[in-house]
Coordinates of C-alpha atoms in Angstrom, one line a residue:
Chain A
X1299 CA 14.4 11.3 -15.6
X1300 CA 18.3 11.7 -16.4
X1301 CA 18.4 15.7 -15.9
X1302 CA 15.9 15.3 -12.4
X1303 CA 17.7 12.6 -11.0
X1304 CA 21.0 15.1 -10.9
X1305 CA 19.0 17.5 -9.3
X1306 CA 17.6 15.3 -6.9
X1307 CA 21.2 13.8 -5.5
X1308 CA 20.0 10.7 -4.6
X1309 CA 23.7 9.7 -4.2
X1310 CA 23.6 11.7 -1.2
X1311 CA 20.4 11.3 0.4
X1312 CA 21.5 7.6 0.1
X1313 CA 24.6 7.8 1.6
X1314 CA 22.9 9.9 4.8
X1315 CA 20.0 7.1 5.2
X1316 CA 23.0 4.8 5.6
X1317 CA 25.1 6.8 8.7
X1318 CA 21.8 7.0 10.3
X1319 CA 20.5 3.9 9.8
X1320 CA 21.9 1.7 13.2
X1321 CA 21.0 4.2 15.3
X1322 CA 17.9 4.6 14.3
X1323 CA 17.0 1.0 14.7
X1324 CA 18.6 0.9 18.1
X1325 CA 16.7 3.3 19.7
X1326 CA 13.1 3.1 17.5
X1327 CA 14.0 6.7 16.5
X1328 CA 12.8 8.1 13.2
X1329 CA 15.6 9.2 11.0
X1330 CA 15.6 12.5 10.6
X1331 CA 18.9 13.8 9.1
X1332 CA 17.4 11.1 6.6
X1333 CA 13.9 12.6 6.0
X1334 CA 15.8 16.3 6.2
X1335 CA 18.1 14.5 3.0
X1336 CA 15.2 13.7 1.5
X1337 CA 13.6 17.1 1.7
X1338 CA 16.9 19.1 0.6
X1339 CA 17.2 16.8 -2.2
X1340 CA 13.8 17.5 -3.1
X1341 CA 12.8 13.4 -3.6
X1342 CA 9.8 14.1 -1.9
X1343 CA 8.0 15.9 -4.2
X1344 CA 8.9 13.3 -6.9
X1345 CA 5.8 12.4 -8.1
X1346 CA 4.6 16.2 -8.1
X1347 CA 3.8 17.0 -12.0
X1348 CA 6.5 19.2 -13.4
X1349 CA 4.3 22.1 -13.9
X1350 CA 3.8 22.5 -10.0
X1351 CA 8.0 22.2 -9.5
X1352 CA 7.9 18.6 -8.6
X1353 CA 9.9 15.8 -10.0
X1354 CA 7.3 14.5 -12.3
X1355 CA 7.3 10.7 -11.7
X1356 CA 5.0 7.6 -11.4
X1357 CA 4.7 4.7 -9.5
X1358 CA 7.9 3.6 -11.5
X1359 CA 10.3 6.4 -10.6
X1360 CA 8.9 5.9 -6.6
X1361 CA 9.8 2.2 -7.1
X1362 CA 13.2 3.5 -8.1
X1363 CA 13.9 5.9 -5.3
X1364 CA 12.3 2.9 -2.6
X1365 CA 14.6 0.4 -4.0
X1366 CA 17.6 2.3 -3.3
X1367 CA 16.8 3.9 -0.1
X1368 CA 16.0 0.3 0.8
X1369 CA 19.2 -0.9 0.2
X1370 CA 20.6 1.0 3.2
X1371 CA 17.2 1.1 5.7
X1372 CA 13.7 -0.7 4.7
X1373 CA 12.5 1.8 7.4
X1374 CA 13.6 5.0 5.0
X1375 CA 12.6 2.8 2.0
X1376 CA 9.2 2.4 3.5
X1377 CA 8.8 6.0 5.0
X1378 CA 9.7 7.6 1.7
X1379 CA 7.1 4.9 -0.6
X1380 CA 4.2 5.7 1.9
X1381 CA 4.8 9.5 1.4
X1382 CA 5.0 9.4 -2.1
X1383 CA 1.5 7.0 -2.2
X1384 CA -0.1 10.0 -0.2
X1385 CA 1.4 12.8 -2.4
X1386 CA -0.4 10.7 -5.6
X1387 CA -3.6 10.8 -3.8
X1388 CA -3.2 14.8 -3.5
X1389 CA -2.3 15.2 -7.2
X1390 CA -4.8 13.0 -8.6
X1391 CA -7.9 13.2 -6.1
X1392 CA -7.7 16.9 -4.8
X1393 CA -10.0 19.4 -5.7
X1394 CA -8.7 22.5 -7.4
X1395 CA -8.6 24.7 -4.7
X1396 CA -6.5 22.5 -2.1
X1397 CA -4.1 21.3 -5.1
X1398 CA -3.6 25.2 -5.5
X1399 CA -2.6 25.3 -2.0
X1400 CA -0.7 22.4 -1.7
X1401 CA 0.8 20.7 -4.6
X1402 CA 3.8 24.0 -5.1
X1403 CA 5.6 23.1 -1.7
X1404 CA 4.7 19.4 -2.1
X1405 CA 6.3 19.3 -5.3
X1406 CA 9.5 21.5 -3.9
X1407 CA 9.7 18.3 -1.7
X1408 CA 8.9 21.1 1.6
X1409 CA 6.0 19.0 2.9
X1410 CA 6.3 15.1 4.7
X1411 CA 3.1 13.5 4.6
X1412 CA 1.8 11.0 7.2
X1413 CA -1.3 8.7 6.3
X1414 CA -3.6 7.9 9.0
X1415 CA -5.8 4.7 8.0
X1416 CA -5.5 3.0 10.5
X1417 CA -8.2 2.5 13.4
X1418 CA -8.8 0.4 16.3
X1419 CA -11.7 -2.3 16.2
X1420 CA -11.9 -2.0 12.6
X1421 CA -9.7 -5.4 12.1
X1422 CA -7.1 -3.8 9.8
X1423 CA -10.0 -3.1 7.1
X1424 CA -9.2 0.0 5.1
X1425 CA -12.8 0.4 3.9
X1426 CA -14.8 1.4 7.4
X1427 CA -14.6 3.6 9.7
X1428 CA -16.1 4.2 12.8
X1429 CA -14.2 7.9 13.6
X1430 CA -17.4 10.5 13.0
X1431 CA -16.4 14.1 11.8
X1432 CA -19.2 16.9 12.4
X1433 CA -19.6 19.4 9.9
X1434 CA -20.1 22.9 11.5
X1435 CA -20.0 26.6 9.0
X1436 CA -18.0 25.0 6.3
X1437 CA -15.5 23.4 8.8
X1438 CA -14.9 19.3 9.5
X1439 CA -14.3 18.6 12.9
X1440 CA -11.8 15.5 13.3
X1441 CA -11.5 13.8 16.1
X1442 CA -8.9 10.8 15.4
X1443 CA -7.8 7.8 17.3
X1444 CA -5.1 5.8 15.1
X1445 CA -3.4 2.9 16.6
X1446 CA -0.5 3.0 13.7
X1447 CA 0.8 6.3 12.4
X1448 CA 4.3 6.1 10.5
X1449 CA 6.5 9.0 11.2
X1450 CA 3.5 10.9 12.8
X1451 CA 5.4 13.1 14.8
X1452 CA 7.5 14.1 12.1
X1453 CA 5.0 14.4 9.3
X1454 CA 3.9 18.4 8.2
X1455 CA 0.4 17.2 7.4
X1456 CA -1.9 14.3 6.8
X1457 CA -3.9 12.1 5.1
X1458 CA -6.4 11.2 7.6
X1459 CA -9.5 8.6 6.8
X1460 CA -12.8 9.1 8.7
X1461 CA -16.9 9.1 8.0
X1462 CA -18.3 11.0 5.8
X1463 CA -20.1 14.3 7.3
X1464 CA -24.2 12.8 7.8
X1465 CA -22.1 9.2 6.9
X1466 CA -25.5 6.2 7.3
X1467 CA -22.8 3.6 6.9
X1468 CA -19.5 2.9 8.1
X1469 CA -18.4 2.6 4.4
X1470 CA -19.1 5.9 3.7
X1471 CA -15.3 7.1 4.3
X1472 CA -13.6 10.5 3.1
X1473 CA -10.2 11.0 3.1
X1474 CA -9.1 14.4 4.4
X1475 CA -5.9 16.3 4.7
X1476 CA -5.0 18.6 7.4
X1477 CA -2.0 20.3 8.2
X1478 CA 0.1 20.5 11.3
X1479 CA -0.9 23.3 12.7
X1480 CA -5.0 22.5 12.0
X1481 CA -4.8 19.4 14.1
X1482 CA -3.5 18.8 17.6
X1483 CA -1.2 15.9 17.9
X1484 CA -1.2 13.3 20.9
X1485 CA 1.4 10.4 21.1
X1486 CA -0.6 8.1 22.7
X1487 CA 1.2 5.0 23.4
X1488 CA 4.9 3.3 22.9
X1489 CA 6.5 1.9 19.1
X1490 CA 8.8 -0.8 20.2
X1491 CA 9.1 -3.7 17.5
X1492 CA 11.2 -6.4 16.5
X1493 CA 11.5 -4.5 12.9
X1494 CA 11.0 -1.3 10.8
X1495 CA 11.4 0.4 14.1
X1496 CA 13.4 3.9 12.6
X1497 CA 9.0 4.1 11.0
X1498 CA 8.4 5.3 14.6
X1499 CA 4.5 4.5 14.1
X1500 CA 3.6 5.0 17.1
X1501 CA -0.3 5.3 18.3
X1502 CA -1.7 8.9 18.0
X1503 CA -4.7 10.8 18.4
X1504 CA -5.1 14.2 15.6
X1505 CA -8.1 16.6 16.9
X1506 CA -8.9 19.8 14.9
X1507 CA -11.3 21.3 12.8
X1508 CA -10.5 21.9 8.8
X1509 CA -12.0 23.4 5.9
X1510 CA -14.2 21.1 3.8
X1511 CA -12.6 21.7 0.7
X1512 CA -9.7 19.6 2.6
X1513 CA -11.7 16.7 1.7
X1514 CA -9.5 14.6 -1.2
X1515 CA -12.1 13.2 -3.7
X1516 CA -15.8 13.0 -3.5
X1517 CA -17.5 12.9 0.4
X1518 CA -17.7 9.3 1.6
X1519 CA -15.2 8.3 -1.7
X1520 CA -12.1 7.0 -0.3
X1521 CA -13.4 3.5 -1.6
X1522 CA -12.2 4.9 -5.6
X1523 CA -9.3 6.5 -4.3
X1524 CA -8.2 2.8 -2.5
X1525 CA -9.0 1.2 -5.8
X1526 CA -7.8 3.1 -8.2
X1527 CA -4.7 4.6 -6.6
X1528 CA -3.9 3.7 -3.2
X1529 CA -4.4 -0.1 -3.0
X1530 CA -1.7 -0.5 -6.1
X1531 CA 0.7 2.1 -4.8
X1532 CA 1.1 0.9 -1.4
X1533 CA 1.7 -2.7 -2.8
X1534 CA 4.4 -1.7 -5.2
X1535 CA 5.9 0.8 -2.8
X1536 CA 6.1 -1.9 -0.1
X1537 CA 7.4 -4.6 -2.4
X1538 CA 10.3 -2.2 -3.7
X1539 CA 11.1 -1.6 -0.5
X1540 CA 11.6 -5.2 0.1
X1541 CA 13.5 -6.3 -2.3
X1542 CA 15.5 -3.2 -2.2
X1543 CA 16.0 -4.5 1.7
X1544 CA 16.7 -7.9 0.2
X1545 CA 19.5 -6.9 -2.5
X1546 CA 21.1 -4.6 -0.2
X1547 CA 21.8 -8.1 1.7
X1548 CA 22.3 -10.4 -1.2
X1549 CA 25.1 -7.4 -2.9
X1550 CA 27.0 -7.5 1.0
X1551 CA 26.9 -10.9 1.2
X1552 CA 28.1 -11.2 -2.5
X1553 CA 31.0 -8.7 -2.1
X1554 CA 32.1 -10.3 1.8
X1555 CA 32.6 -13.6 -0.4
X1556 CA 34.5 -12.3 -2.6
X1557 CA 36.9 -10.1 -0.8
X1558 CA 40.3 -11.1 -0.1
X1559 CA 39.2 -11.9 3.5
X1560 CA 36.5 -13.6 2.1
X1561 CA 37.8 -15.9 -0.4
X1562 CA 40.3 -17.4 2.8
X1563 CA 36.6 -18.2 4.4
X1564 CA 34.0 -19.3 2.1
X1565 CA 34.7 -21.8 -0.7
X1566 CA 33.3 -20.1 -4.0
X1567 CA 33.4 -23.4 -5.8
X1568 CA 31.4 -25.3 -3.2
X1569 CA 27.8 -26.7 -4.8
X1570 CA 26.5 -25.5 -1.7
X1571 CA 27.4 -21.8 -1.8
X1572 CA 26.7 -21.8 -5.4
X1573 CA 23.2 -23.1 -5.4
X1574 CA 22.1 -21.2 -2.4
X1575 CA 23.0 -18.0 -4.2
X1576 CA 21.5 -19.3 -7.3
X1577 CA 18.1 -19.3 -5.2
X1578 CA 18.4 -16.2 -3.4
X1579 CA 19.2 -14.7 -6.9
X1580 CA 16.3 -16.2 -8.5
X1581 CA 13.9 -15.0 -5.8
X1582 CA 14.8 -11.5 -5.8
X1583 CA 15.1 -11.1 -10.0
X1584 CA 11.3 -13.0 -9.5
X1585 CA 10.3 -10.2 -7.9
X1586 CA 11.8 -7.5 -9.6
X1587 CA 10.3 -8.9 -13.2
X1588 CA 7.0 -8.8 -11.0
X1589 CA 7.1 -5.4 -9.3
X1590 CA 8.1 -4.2 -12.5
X1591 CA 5.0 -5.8 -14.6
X1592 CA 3.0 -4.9 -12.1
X1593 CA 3.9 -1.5 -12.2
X1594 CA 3.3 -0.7 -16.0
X1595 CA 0.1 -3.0 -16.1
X1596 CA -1.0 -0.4 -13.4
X1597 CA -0.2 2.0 -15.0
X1598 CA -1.9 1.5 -18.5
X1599 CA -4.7 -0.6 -17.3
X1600 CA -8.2 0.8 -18.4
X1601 CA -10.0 -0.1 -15.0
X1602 CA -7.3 -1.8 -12.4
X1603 CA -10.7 -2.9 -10.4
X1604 CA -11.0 -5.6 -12.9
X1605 CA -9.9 -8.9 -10.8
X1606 CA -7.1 -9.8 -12.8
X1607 CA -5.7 -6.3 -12.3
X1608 CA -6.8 -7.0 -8.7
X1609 CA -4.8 -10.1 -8.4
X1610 CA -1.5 -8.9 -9.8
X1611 CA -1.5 -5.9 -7.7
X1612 CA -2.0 -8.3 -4.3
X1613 CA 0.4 -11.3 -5.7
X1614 CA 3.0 -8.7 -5.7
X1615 CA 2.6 -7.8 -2.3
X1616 CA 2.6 -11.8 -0.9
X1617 CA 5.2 -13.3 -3.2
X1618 CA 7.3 -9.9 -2.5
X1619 CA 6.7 -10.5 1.2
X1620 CA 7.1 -14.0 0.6
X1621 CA 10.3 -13.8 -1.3
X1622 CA 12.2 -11.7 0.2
X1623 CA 11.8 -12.4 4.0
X1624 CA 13.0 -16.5 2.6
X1625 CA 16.2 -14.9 0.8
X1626 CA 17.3 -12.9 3.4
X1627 CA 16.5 -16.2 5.8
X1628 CA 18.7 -18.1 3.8
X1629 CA 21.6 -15.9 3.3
X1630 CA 21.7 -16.2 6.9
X1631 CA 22.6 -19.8 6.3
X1632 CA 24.9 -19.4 3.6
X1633 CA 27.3 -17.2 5.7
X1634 CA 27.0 -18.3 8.9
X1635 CA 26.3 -16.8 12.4
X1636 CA 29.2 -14.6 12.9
X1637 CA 28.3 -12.2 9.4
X1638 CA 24.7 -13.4 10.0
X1639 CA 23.2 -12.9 13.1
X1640 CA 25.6 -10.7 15.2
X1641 CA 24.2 -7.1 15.6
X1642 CA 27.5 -5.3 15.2
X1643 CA 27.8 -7.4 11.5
X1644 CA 28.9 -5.0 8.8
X1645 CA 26.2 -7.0 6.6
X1646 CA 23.7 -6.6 8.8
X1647 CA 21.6 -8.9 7.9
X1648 CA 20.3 -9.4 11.2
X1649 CA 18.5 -5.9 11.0
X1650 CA 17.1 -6.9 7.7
X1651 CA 15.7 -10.0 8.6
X1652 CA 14.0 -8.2 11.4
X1653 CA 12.4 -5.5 9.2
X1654 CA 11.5 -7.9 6.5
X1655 CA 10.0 -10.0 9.2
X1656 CA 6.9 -7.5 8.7
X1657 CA 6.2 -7.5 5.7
X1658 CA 3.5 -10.5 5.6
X1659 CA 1.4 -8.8 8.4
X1660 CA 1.8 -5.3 6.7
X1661 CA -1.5 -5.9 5.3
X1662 CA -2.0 -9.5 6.3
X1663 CA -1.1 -11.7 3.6
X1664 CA -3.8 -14.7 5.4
X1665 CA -6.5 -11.4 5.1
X1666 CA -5.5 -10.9 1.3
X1667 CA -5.3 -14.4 0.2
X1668 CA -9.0 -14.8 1.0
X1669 CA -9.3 -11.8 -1.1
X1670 CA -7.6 -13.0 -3.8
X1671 CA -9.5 -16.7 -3.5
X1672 CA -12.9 -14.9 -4.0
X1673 CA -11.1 -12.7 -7.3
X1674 CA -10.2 -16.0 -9.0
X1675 CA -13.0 -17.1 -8.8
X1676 CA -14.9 -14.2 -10.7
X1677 CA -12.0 -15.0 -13.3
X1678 CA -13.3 -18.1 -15.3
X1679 CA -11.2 -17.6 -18.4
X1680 CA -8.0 -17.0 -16.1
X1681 CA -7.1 -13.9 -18.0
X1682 CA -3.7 -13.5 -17.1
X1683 CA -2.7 -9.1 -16.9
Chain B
X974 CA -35.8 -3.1 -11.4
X975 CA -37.5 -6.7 -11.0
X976 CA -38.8 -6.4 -7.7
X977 CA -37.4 -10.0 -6.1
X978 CA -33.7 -8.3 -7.2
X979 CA -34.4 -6.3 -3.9
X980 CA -34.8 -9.3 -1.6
X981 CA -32.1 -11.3 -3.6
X982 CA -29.6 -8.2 -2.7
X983 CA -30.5 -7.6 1.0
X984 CA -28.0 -10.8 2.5
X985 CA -25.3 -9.0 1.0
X986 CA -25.7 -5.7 2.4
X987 CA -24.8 -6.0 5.8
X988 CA -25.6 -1.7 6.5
X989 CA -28.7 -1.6 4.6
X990 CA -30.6 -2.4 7.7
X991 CA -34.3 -1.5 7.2
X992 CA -33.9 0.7 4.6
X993 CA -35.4 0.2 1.1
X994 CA -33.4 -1.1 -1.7
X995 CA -34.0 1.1 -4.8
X996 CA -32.3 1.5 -8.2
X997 CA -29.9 4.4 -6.5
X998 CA -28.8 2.1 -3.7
X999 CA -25.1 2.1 -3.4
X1000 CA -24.2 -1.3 -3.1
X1001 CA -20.5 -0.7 -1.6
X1002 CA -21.8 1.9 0.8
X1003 CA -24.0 -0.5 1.9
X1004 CA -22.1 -3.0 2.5
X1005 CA -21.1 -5.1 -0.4
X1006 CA -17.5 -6.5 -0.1
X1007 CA -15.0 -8.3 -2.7
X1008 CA -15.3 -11.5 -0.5
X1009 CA -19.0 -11.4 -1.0
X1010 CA -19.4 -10.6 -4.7
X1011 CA -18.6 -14.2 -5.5
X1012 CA -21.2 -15.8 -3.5
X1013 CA -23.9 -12.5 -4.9
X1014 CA -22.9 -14.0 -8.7
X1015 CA -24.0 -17.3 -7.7
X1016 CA -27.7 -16.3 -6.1
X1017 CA -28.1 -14.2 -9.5
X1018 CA -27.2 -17.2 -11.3
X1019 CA -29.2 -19.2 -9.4
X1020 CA -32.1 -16.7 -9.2
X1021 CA -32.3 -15.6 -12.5
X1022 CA -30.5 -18.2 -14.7
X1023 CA -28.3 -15.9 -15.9
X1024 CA -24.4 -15.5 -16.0
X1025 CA -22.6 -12.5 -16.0
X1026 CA -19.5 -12.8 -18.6
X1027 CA -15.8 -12.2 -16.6
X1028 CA -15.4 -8.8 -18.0
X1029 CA -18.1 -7.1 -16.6
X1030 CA -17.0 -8.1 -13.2
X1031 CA -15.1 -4.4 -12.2
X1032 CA -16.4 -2.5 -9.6
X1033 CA -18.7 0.1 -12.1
X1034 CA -21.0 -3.1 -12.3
X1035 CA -21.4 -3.0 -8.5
X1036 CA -21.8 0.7 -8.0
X1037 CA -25.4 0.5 -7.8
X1038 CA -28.2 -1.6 -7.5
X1039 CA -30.3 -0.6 -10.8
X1040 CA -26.8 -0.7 -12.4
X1041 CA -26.2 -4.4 -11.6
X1042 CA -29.7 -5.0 -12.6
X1043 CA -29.4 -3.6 -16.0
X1044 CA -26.4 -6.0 -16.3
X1045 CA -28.7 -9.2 -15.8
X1046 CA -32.0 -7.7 -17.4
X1047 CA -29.6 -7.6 -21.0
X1048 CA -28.7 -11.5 -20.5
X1049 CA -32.2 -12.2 -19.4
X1050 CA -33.7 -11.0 -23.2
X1051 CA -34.8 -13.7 -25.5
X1052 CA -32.0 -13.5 -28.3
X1053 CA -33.7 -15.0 -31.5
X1054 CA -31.3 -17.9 -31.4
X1055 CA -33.5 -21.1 -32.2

């Protein structure tokens, strides 16, 4: 990665998420001199295979990019993983013909995808759909009301789930892309949240008619691309981005105590200072040795349906949620109100606790611990991945 | 396909509807869910006296009905163990 990363600058594209990054929280605006950083740099085509001009990375190298973005905005951090999650599902689940027309300005980092999985009365459940396409002379004709799109008015194309053409059940999902300029795009409601509001995911409706060779792995077969691809990347995208989110704070805390200014304030030999950053230390290099396990069983697993496979993947996403919401909670503590909770904070750790305050309903953890519950079970010998 | 494996597979498939449960059916399609999978081991187990070892539990196992079946018609053979 040593000669791509030069290429990429992510020195700069770092240092442009951060200018941007108040402002965008402020006003719930997506950052777009960040995502414009991120496409001159070319990061988003990172995990575009070489021989289509992208960077050539896995889940590994995205971790790598989300953990620093994170650092600076979990907004960024989270935009950038849930592009890169879609870009994989385009390399490895697209026919010939749409990876032809795709994958060469993907992989120059030209195209911002948006994922559209999301639907109303469907109870967060990735699995169903009740959105019906028509098939008419080789065309799809979508018709799509999602209640959460992130950066859907910025995105160049999507990932869109919906039934199967002729679909009998409401399993029977396809995932199909479609570009800007196939689809008309509604804003249909507000994005105002406590946290993670530069993600602009606002409510949207995408109507338009696409070829069917647009259709990204087999009719009805977005269950195998969840499993196999999707599912894993979005937990270790999300948990890099959180405990990026959560170092960035622990490393400003850390260098506020021991500034010049700092060492006059807090008391670096006090037991109190020095076991609360023990903890927060130990919680975040918990995660890490997790994301990154995680990540390489993922990666070399022969079947990550297997439930222990299954289980890794989703105790990443609740201790990382877990984790490092608590250590940002506590740093809170150990420095006070005035660098803690006041807006205008150089730390901002008030920012960060907001954003990292989603993270155990992004994908409820309550909804994937009863998952999980029914996986351990079907694992007798406890065979540890 | 024993034919009671039909009946003992129709709780669990919450879209099958009227439809006929064959060898082909796809049991994810029609409905078949990882919360559910546990509690479909423990009818087999109970129907058929049969348990399925942990490593065949991956989602290939479940594609199918016939293919599920094949799974518990192997442990259901009379080894020549005394």
């Amino acid at each position: 990665m040593t000669a791509t990363a030069e290429r990429l600058s992510i020195d700069d594209v770092v240092a442009t998420v951060a200018r941007g990054a108040r402002d965008a929280d402020e006003h719930a605006a997506f950052p777009v001199e960040a995502l414009g950083a991120l496409r001159a740099s070319g990061l988003l085509g990172l995990v575009v295979p070489v021989e289509h001009g992208g960077g050539g990375g896995g889940l590994a190298e995205m971790a790598d990019v989300t953990l620093r973005l994170a650092r600076e905005d979990m907004s960024v951090a989270m935009v950038f993983s849930m592009h890169c999650q879609q870009a994989l599902a385009l390399v490895r689940h697209a026919g010939p013909r749409l990876r032809a027309e795709v994958l060469p300005a993907l992989g120059r980092g030209e195209l911002y995808l948006g994922s559209v999985t999301t639907e109303r009365g469907k109870g967060g459940s990735l699995l169903v759909s009740e959105s019906e396409v028509t098939a008419d002379g080789g065309l799809l004709r979508v018709d799509r009301d999602a209640p959460i799109v992130t950066g859907g008015t910025h995105a160049d194309a999507y990932l869109v789930t919906t039934l199967a053409p002729g679909a009998t059940s409401p399993t029977q999902v396809s995932l199909v892309y479609a570009t800007r300029d196939q689809v008309a795009v509604e804003v249909t409601g507000e994005w105002d949240p406590l946290g993670m509001r530069a993600t602009c995911s606002a409510p949207m409706r995408l109507a338009g008619s696409v070829p069917e060779h647009q259709v990204v792995g087999e009719p009805g077969g977005f269950r195998d691309v969840v499993a196999t691809l999707f599912g894993p990347a979005a937990h270790i995208g999300w948990a890099a981005a959180w405990l990026g989110a959560a170092a960035g704070a622990l490393s400003r805390v850390v260098r506020l105590v021991r500034s010049p200014a700092g060492r006059r304030q807090f008391d670096t030999s006090s037991e109190l200072l020095l076991t609360r950053l023990a903890r927060i230390r130990a919680r975040l290099d918990a995660t890490h040795a997790l994301l990154r396990h995680t990540t390489a069983v993922v990666t070399t697993a022969p079947d990550v349906t297997a439930p222990p496979v299954q289980l890794l993947v989703n105790a990443l996403k609740v201790q990382a949620s877990e984790q490092c919401f608590d250590a940002v909670h506590e740093l809170i503590d150990l420095v006070g109100l005035r660098h803690g909770y006041l807006r205008a904070s150089p730390l901002f750790l008030e920012r960060t606790f907001r954003d990292l305050r989603s993270a155990s309903v992004n994908y409820a953890n309550d909804r994937l611990l009863l998952v999980d519950g029914s996986l351990a079970l079907l694992d007798q010998e406890v065979r540890l991945a | 396909m024993d034919p009671g494996f039909a009946t003992l597979l129709r709780p669990f498939l919450k879209y099958a509807g009227a439809r006929e449960i064959t060898a082909e059916s796809r049991l994810h399609e029609l409905g078949l869910d990882s919360m559910q999978a546990i509690e479909l081991l423990f009818a087999i187990e109970d129907g058929y006296g049969v348990t399925l070892p942990d490593d065949k539990l991956v989602d290939a196992t479940f594609e199918t009905a016939g293919g599920l079946w094949a799974e518990v018609a192997v442990l259901r053979e009379p080894t020549d163990a005394p």
